[in-house]
Each structure stands twice: as structure tokens, then as C-alpha cells.
XYZ file of C-alpha atoms in Angstrom:
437
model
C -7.595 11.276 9.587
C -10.171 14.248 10.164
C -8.070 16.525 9.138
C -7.301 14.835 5.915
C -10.977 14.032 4.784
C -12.267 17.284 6.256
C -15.263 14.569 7.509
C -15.335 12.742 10.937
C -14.037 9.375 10.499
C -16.465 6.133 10.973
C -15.564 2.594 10.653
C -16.381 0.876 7.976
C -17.021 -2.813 9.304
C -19.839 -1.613 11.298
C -22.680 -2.605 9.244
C -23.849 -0.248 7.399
C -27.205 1.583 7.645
C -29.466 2.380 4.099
C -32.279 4.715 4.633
C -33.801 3.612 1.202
C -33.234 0.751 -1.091
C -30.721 0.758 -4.046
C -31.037 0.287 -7.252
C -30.328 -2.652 -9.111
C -31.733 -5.143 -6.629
C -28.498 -4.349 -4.180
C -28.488 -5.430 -0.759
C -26.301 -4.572 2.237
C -23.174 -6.823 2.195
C -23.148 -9.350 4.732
C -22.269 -8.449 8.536
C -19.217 -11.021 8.552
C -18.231 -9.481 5.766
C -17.425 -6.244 7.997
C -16.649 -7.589 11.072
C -13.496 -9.823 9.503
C -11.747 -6.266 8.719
C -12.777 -4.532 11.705
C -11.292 -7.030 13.558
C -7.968 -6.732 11.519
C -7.538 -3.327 11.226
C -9.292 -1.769 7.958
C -10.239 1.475 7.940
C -12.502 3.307 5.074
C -14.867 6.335 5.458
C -18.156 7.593 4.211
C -18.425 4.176 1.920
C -20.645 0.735 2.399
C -20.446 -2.412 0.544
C -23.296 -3.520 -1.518
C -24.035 -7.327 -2.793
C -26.590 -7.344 -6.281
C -26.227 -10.235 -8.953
C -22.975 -9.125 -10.217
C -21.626 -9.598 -6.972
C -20.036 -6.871 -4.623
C -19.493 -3.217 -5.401
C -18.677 0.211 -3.029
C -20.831 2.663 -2.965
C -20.689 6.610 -1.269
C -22.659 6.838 1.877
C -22.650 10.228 1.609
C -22.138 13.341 -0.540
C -18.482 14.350 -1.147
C -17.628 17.701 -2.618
C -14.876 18.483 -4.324
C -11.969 19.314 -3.085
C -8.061 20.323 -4.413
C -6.716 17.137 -2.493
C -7.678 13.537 -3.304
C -9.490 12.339 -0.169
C -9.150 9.179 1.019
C -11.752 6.156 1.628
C -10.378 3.264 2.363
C -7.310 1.971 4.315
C -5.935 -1.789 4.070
C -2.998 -2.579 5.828
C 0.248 -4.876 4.156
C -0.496 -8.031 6.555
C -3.494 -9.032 4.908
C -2.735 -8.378 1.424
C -1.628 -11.667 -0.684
C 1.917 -9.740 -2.028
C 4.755 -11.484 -4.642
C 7.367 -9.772 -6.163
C 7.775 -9.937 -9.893
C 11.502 -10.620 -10.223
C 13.472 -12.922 -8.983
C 14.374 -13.701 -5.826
C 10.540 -14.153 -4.878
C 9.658 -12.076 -1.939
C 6.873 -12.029 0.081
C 5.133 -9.758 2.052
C 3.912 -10.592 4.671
C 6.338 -13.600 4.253
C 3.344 -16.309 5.003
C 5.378 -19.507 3.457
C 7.716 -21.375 5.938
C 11.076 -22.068 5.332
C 11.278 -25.601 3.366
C 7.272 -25.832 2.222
C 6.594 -27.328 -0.802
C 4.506 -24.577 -2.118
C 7.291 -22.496 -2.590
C 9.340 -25.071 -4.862
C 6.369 -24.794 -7.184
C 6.208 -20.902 -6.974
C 10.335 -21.722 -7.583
C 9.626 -23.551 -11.139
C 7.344 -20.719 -12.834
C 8.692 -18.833 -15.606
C 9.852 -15.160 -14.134
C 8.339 -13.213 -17.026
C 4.716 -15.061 -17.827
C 3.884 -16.817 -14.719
C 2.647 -13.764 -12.064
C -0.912 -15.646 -11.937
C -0.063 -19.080 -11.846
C 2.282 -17.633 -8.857
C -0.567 -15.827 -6.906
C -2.950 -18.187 -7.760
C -0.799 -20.790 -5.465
C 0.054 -18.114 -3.093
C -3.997 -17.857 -2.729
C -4.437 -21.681 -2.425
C -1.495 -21.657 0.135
C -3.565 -18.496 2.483
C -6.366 -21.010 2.590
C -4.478 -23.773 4.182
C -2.624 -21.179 6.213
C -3.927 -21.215 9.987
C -5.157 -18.055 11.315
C -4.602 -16.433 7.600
C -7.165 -13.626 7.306
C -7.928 -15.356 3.540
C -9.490 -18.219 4.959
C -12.212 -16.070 6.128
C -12.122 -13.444 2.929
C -12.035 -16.376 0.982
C -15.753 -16.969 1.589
C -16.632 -14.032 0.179
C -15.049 -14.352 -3.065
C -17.200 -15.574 -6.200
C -17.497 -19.508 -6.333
C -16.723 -21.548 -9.249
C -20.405 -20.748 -10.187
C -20.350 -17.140 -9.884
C -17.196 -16.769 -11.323
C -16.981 -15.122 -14.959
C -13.353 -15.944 -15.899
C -13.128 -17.750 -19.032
C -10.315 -20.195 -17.563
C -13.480 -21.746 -16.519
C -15.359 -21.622 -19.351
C -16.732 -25.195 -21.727
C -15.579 -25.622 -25.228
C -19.622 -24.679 -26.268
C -19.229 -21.508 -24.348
C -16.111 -20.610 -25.720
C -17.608 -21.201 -29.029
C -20.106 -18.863 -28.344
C -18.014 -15.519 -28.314
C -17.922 -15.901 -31.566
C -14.790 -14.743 -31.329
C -11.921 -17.265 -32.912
C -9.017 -15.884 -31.786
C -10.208 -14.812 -28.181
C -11.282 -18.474 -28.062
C -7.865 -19.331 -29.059
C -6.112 -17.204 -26.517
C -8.044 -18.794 -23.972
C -7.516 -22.564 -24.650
C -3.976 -22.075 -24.228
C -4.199 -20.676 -21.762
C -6.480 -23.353 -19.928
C -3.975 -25.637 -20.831
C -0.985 -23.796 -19.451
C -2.387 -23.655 -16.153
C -3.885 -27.335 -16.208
C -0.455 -28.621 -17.855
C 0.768 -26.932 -14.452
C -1.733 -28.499 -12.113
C -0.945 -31.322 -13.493
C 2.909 -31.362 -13.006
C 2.518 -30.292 -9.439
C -0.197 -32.074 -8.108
C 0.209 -35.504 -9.017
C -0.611 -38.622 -7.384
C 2.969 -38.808 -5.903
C 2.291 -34.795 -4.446
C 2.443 -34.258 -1.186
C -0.732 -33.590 0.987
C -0.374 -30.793 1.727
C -0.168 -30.090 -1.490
C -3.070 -31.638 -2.804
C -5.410 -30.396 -0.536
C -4.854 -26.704 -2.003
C -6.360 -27.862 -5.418
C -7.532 -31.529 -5.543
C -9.138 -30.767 -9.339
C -8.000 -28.468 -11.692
C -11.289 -27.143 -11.650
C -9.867 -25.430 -8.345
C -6.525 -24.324 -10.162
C -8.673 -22.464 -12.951
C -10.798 -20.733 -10.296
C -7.734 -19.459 -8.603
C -6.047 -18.453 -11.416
C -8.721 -16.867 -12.556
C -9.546 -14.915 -9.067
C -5.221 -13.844 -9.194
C -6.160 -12.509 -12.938
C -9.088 -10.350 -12.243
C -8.319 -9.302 -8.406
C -4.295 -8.627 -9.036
C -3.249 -5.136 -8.674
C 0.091 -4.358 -9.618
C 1.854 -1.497 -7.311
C 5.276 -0.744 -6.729
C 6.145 -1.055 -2.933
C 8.519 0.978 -0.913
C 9.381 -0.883 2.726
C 12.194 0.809 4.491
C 14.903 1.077 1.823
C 13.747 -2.140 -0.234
C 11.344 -1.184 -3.229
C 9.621 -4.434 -4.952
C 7.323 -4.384 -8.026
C 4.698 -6.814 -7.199
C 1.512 -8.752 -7.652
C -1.091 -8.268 -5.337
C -4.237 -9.493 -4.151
C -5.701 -6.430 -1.672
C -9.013 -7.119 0.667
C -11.572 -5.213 0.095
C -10.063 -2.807 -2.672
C -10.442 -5.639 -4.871
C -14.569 -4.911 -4.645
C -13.914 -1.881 -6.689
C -15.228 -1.774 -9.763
C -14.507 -1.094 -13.110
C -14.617 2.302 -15.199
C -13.034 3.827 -17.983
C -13.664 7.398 -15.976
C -13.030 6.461 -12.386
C -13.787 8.655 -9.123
C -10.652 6.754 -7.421
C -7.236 5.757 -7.433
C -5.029 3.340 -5.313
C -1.670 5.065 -3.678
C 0.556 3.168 -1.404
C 1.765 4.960 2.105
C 5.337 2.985 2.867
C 5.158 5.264 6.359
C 2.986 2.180 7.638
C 2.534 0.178 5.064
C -0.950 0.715 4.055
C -3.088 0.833 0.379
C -4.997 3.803 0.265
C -8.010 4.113 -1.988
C -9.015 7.971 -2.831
C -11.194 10.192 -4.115
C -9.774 11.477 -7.240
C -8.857 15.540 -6.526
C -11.950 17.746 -7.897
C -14.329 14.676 -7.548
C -17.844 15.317 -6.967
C -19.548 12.517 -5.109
C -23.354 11.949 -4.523
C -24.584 9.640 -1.768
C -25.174 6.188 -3.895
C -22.269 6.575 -6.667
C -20.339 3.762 -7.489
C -16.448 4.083 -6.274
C -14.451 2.752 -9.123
C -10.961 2.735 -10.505
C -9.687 1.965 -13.663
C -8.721 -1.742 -14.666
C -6.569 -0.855 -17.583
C -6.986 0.973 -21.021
C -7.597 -1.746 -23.362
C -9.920 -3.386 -25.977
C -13.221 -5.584 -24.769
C -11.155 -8.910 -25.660
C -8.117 -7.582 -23.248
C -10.959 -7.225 -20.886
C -12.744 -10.612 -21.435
C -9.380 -12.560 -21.444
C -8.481 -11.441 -18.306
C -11.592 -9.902 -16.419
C -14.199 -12.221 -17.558
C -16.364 -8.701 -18.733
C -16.949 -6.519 -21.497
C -18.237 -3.370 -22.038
C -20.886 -1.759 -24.457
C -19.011 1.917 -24.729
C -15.083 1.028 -24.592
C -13.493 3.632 -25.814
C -10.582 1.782 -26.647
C -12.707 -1.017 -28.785
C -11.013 -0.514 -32.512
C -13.038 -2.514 -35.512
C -10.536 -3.148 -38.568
C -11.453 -1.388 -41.456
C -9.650 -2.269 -44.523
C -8.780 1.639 -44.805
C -9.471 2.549 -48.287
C -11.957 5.064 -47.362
C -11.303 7.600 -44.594
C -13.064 10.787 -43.461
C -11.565 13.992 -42.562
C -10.770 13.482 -38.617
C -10.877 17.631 -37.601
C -14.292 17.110 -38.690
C -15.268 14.540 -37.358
C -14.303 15.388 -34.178
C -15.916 18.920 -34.299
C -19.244 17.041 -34.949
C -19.502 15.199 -31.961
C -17.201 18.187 -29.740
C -14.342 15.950 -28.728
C -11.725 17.588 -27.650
C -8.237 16.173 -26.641
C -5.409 14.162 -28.188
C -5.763 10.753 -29.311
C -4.903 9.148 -26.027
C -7.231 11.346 -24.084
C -10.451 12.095 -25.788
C -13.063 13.084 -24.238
C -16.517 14.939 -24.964
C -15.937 18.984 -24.462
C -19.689 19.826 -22.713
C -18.920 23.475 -23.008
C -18.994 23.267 -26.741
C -22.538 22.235 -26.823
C -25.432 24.379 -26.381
C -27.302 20.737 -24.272
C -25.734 17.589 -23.208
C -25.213 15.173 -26.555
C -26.176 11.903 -24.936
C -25.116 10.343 -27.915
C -21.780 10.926 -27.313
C -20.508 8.284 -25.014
C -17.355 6.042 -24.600
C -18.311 3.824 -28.271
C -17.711 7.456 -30.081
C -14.611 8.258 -28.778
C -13.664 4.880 -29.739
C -14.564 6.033 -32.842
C -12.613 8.891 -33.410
C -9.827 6.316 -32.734
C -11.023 3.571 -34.525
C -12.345 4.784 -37.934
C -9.748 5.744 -40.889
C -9.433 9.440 -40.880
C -6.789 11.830 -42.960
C -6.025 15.748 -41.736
C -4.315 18.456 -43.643
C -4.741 21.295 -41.588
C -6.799 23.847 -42.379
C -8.125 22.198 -45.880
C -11.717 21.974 -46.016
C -12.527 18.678 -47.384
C -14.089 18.152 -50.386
C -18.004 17.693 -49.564
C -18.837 14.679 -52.758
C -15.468 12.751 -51.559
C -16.285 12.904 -47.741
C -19.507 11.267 -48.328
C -18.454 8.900 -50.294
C -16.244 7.649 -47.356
C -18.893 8.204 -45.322
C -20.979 5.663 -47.177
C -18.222 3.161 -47.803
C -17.732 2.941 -44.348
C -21.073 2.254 -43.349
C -20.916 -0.795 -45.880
C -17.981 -2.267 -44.076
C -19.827 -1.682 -40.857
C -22.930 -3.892 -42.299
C -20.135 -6.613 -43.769
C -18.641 -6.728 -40.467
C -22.537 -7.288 -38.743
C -23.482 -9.684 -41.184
C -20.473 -12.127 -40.408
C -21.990 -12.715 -37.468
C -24.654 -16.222 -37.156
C -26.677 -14.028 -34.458
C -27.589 -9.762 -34.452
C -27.359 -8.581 -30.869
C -31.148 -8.239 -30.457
C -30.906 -11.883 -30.850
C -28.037 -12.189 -28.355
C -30.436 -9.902 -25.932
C -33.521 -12.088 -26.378
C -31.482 -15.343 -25.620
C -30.192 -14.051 -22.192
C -33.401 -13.176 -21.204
C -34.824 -16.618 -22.424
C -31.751 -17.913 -20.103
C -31.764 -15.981 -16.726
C -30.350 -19.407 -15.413
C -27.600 -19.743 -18.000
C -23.848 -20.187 -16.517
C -22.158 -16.651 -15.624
C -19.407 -17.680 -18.476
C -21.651 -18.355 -20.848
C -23.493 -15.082 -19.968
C -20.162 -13.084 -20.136
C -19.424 -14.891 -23.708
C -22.867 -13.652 -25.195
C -22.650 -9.946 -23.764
C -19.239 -10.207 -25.463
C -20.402 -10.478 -28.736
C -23.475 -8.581 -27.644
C -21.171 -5.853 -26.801
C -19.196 -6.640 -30.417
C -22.014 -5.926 -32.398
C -23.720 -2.840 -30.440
C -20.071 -0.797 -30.896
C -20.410 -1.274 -34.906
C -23.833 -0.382 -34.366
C -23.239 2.613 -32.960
C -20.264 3.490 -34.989
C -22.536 3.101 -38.113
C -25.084 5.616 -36.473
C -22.486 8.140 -35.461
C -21.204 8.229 -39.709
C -25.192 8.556 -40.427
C -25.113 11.587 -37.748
C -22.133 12.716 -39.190
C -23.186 13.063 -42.868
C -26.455 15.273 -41.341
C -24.420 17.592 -39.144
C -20.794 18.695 -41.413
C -22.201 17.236 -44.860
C -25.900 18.400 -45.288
């Protein structure tokens, strides 16, 4: 391992010592918290856990240069993941379920194609109830029912508050899948073994919703057998989200172990956030499934009706993005300072706003402004179909510091909704006084 980090090797579950506090009200994560992994074999390096109000994240204990080969941090071994195939026949690993429970005539009924969480979900339950399963002592340190964000848990009144109808939609049926489920397997007539896993479907939700947000997908090689699966991975799972991560997850099939690393070239100062990359999608992809949203997605789209569009080569030579449409980014070198207005919501809109190219034709200056201005109307339509502005939204979660952590996701989300046409309304305004003044 030294030779691979180019660092001595520590332990992580010994509990980690901060010279200074950290920002954001973060504290050190609790000892138990490291001794369970010690104990069980998980290695990481040059990393600590840290607990704030938005529960756990991984942060650098010290600072990493860059270097031509990823580096790795972490090191969790197969026997305490939570591991399903995704096909047919169901496959475990490690194979926790005896032979004949009923657990596994339920996993058994779920459709093969839309049912991975209402699989691991039961696979979680199961790991509970499972003596000497190293889940029953992870288990307390995942978020509660209270701390949870999913929107499986969330009331009809916070649903309502997204303001968001077909998000809200997405959701109910979805709450009713997996209660419709609870129902058909825990019944009065269940077993009790059975019904101790989830006496209230309350419980179901909550696991569902940990199996949605905590699932990493990962194709596993174990002596000649390769699986697709779902999997729920100690630890790892603490890792954060960002749409420009400083890690990735690899798995070693040599001895079966899920490596988190340092992406190649990465600089790292001591106190950065390690994150990886949930997925490329829009804020309601993120909310359905994550329970978060973000403020700069840069794959958040608005629909514009498309009548008027602006001259895209321009438009991106305004704000220096470089890159295709699936991988903008900002090009620093082609700025004299750094544009911190540039950010994830503008690269969003360079994918987002309707655009026409023809080469090397200059555009026509009266025509271009003209869009410019049209668009900035539907921008202002778009706010003003909303009952609240998102300085309201603001002032209401800090009226509400005690407010549920689903109703708090389901006002950032708007929140979040209305900032993004904000800032796309600002970037056209920008626009107009740097290519059309």
C-alpha cells in the first residue's frame, strides 16, 4: 500500500485527530463509528469522517498532490457490503439469507426490471435481524426516519410544497408501490420473522429510501462469475455528492475489495471534501431519488417554448466555455481573472437555452437582441408562476430551523428552481453587455 499512495499508510478507524475546528459546525464522527470497521477490516488513508447537520461527509487529512496515478483512500472489503444481482437468478454476495427464509420468497416476487430498491431495501431489513451482521451496528449510524430527506417519507403538505406537480406525482406512486408492497408481504398472517423487519410502513419507506440514495451500482468480477449488481457499501456510502468529483469507486476482484481514489492529477488540500459523482441528471432526478437538489446543476434544463434563440458560438465565447455539449466546462486560460460568475447554472445554460449556429456567420446584432430580450420575458413568466420568489423560500427556512428535513429538502427544491432561472436571466443581461454592446 506505500508504494501505491507514495504516503505511509494509517488506519482509518483510529479516531481521528483535528488540530483546528471545521467549518460548517462539523464535528469528529463518533469513535464507534471507527472502531466497527477497524474491527472488520476497512482500510482508508489520509481521510477522517466528519458529522455537521447534513449528516456525515469525508474529508482530506492531509494535502495530496497530484500525481499521474489515481491514489487510493479507502478500502471496503465484499463481506460487509449489502450486494444483489440485477438479473435473475438473485445472487448474493456475501450470501447472508439461509436456505428456505421467507425473506427471500419476497425478494422472489419483485419485478426483475423495476424492483432493485424494494429488493435491497429488504435485503437491508433482513442484515438487521441477521446475528453478528456488521449492519446491525452500521445501521446506527445511518439517518433516522427524522433525519432522513427521501421524499418516500415525505406528507401530502410537503409534497405540495415543491411546487412541483409532476415531481409530486412521481413520488406518490411511488409511495404507493412500495406501501402496496409492505402491505402484501407483511400482513397480519406474515410470519415473525417477517414482521419484525418492518412492523409499519413507515419502516419500509425509510429503507427504501436509504437502498435509493446509498445504492451504488458496480459490475463485479468473482473468480470467473461477473454480476451487475445493487449495492449498499459501508462507509463509501458517506461520500458526497458533486458534479466535479476528486474520486471514483473501482472494484479489485484480486480480493474482493471497493476501492475509493483520488482521481489521477487531483490536487488535494487538507480539509477538502472527497466526493464522487451521483449521476448526471436534472435537480428533480436528484430529489426523486436523493432527497437533494442543487443551486448550480449543470444539467437543470428550463423549457423554453423556442421561438427565440441566440447564436450558441457566441454565447459560449462570452462566458469561455469550452467543450462539447456533454462536457462543458469553463476554459480559465481564456480569461485574463477568474469569472466567478461562471459556475455549474451557466453551463446549464449553454445547454438549456435555444441557440442556432451556422459556422462562421456573424449574427445579426438587432435580431440577437431581440432573442436576447424575449428570452428574458419567458424567464420572468416562468418566475411569476410560482405562489412564492426564492427570497421568500429563504426567509421561511430561516423562520423554520425546526422544520422536518423533507419539508426542508422540498423548499430548497423550488428554492433551487427559481435561483437557476434567476441566474439564467442574469447571464442573457451579461450577455447582451459583453458580444452585443
Amino acid at each position: 500500500m506505500e508504494a501505491e499512495t507514495g504516503l505511509p499508510p494509517f488506519m482509518l478507524f483510529e479516531k481521528p485527530r483535528v488540530e483546528q475546528p471545521m467549518p460548517g459546525g462539523l464535528e469528529p464522527a463518533d469513535p464507534d463509528f471507527y472502531k466497527i470497521g477497524y474491527v472488520r477490516h476497512v482500510r482508508a488513508y489520509g481521510i477522517e469522517f466528519m458529522e455537521g447537520p447534513d449528516g456525515f461527509g469525508v474529508y482530506s487529512s492531509r494535502d495530496v498532490e497530484p500525481l499521474r496515478r489515481a491514489r487510493i483512500i479507502m478500502e471496503i472489503p465484499l463481506e460487509l457490503m449489502l450486494t444483489i444481482s440485477k438479473k435473475l437468478p438473485w445472487m448474493f454476495f456475501p450470501d447472508i439469507v439461509p436456505l428456505g427464509h421467507p425473506i427471500f420468497d419476497i425478494i422472489n416476487s419483485t419485478n426483475e426490471e423495476a424492483d432493485w430498491d424494494l429488493r435491497l431495501a429488504c435485503l437491508l431489513l433482513f442484515s438487521f435481524d441477521c446475528e453478528g451482521n456488521f449492519w446491525q451496528l452500521y445501521g446506527d449510524f445511518l439517518p433516522s426516519v427524522d433525519e432522513s430527506t427521501s421524499l418516500l417519507l415525505a406528507t401530502e403538505e410537503e409534497l405540495s410544497e415543491l411546487q412541483d406537480q409532476k415531481l409530486a406525482v412521481a413520488i406518490r406512486e411511488k409511495q404507493r408501490q412500495a406501501v402496496e408492497f409492505w402491505e402484501k408481504h407483511w400482513h397480519p398472517g406474515a410470519p415473525l420473522k417477517i414482521k419484525r423487519l418492518a412492523r409499519d410502513p413507515e419502516r419500509f419507506l425509510w429503507a427504501v429510501g436509504i437502498a435509493q440514495s446509498r445504492c451504488t451500482n458496480l459490475q463485479l468480477r468473482i473468480g470467473a462469475l461477473i454480476q451487475d449488481t445493487n449495492m449498499l457499501v459501508p462507509y463509501a456510502d458517506m461520500l458526497n455528492h458533486s458534479f466535479r468529483p476528486n474520486c471514483f469507486l473501482h472494484w479489485r476482484f484480486k480480493d474482493r475489495m471497493l476501492e475509493v481514489l483520488i482521481n489521477a492529477g487531483q490536487r488535494i488540500r487538507k480539509g477538502d471534501e472527497m466526493t464522487i459523482n451521483y449521476m448526471a441528471g436534472q435537480n428533480h432526478m436528484l430529489m426523486e431519488r436523493y432527497g437533494f437538489s442543487l443551486p448550480t446543476n449543470p444539467w437543470d434544463e428550463i423549457p423554453f417554448s423556442g421561438h427565440s434563440k441566440i447564436h450558441l458560438d457566441s454565447f459560449l465565447s462570452a462566458f469561455n466555455i469550452s467543450g462539447l455539449p456533454s462536457d462543458y466546462y469553463y476554459n480559465s486560460r481564456l480569461s485574463e481573472g477568474e469569472d466567478t460568475f461562471v459556475d455549474g447554472a451557466i453551463l446549464a445554460a449553454a445547454r438549456t437555452l435555444p441557440t442556432w449556429s451556422d459556422g462562421d456567420m456573424p449574427p445579426i446584432p438587432s435580431l440577437e437582441r431581440k432573442a436576447v430580450l424575449e428570452l428574458q420575458e419567458e424567464c420572468q413568466q416562468f418566475l411569476a408562476e410560482f405562489p412564492t420568489t426564492a427570497e421568500h423560500d429563504q426567509q421561511i427556512l430561516d423562520s423554520n430551523p425546526q422544520c422536518s428535513r423533507t419539508l426542508e429538502a422540498a423548499i430548497r427544491y423550488r428554492m433551487h428552481r427559481k435561483m437557476f432561472i434567476q441566474k439564467i436571466n442574469s447571464a442573457l443581461e451579461l450577455y447582451l453587455d459583453r458580444i452585443l454592446f
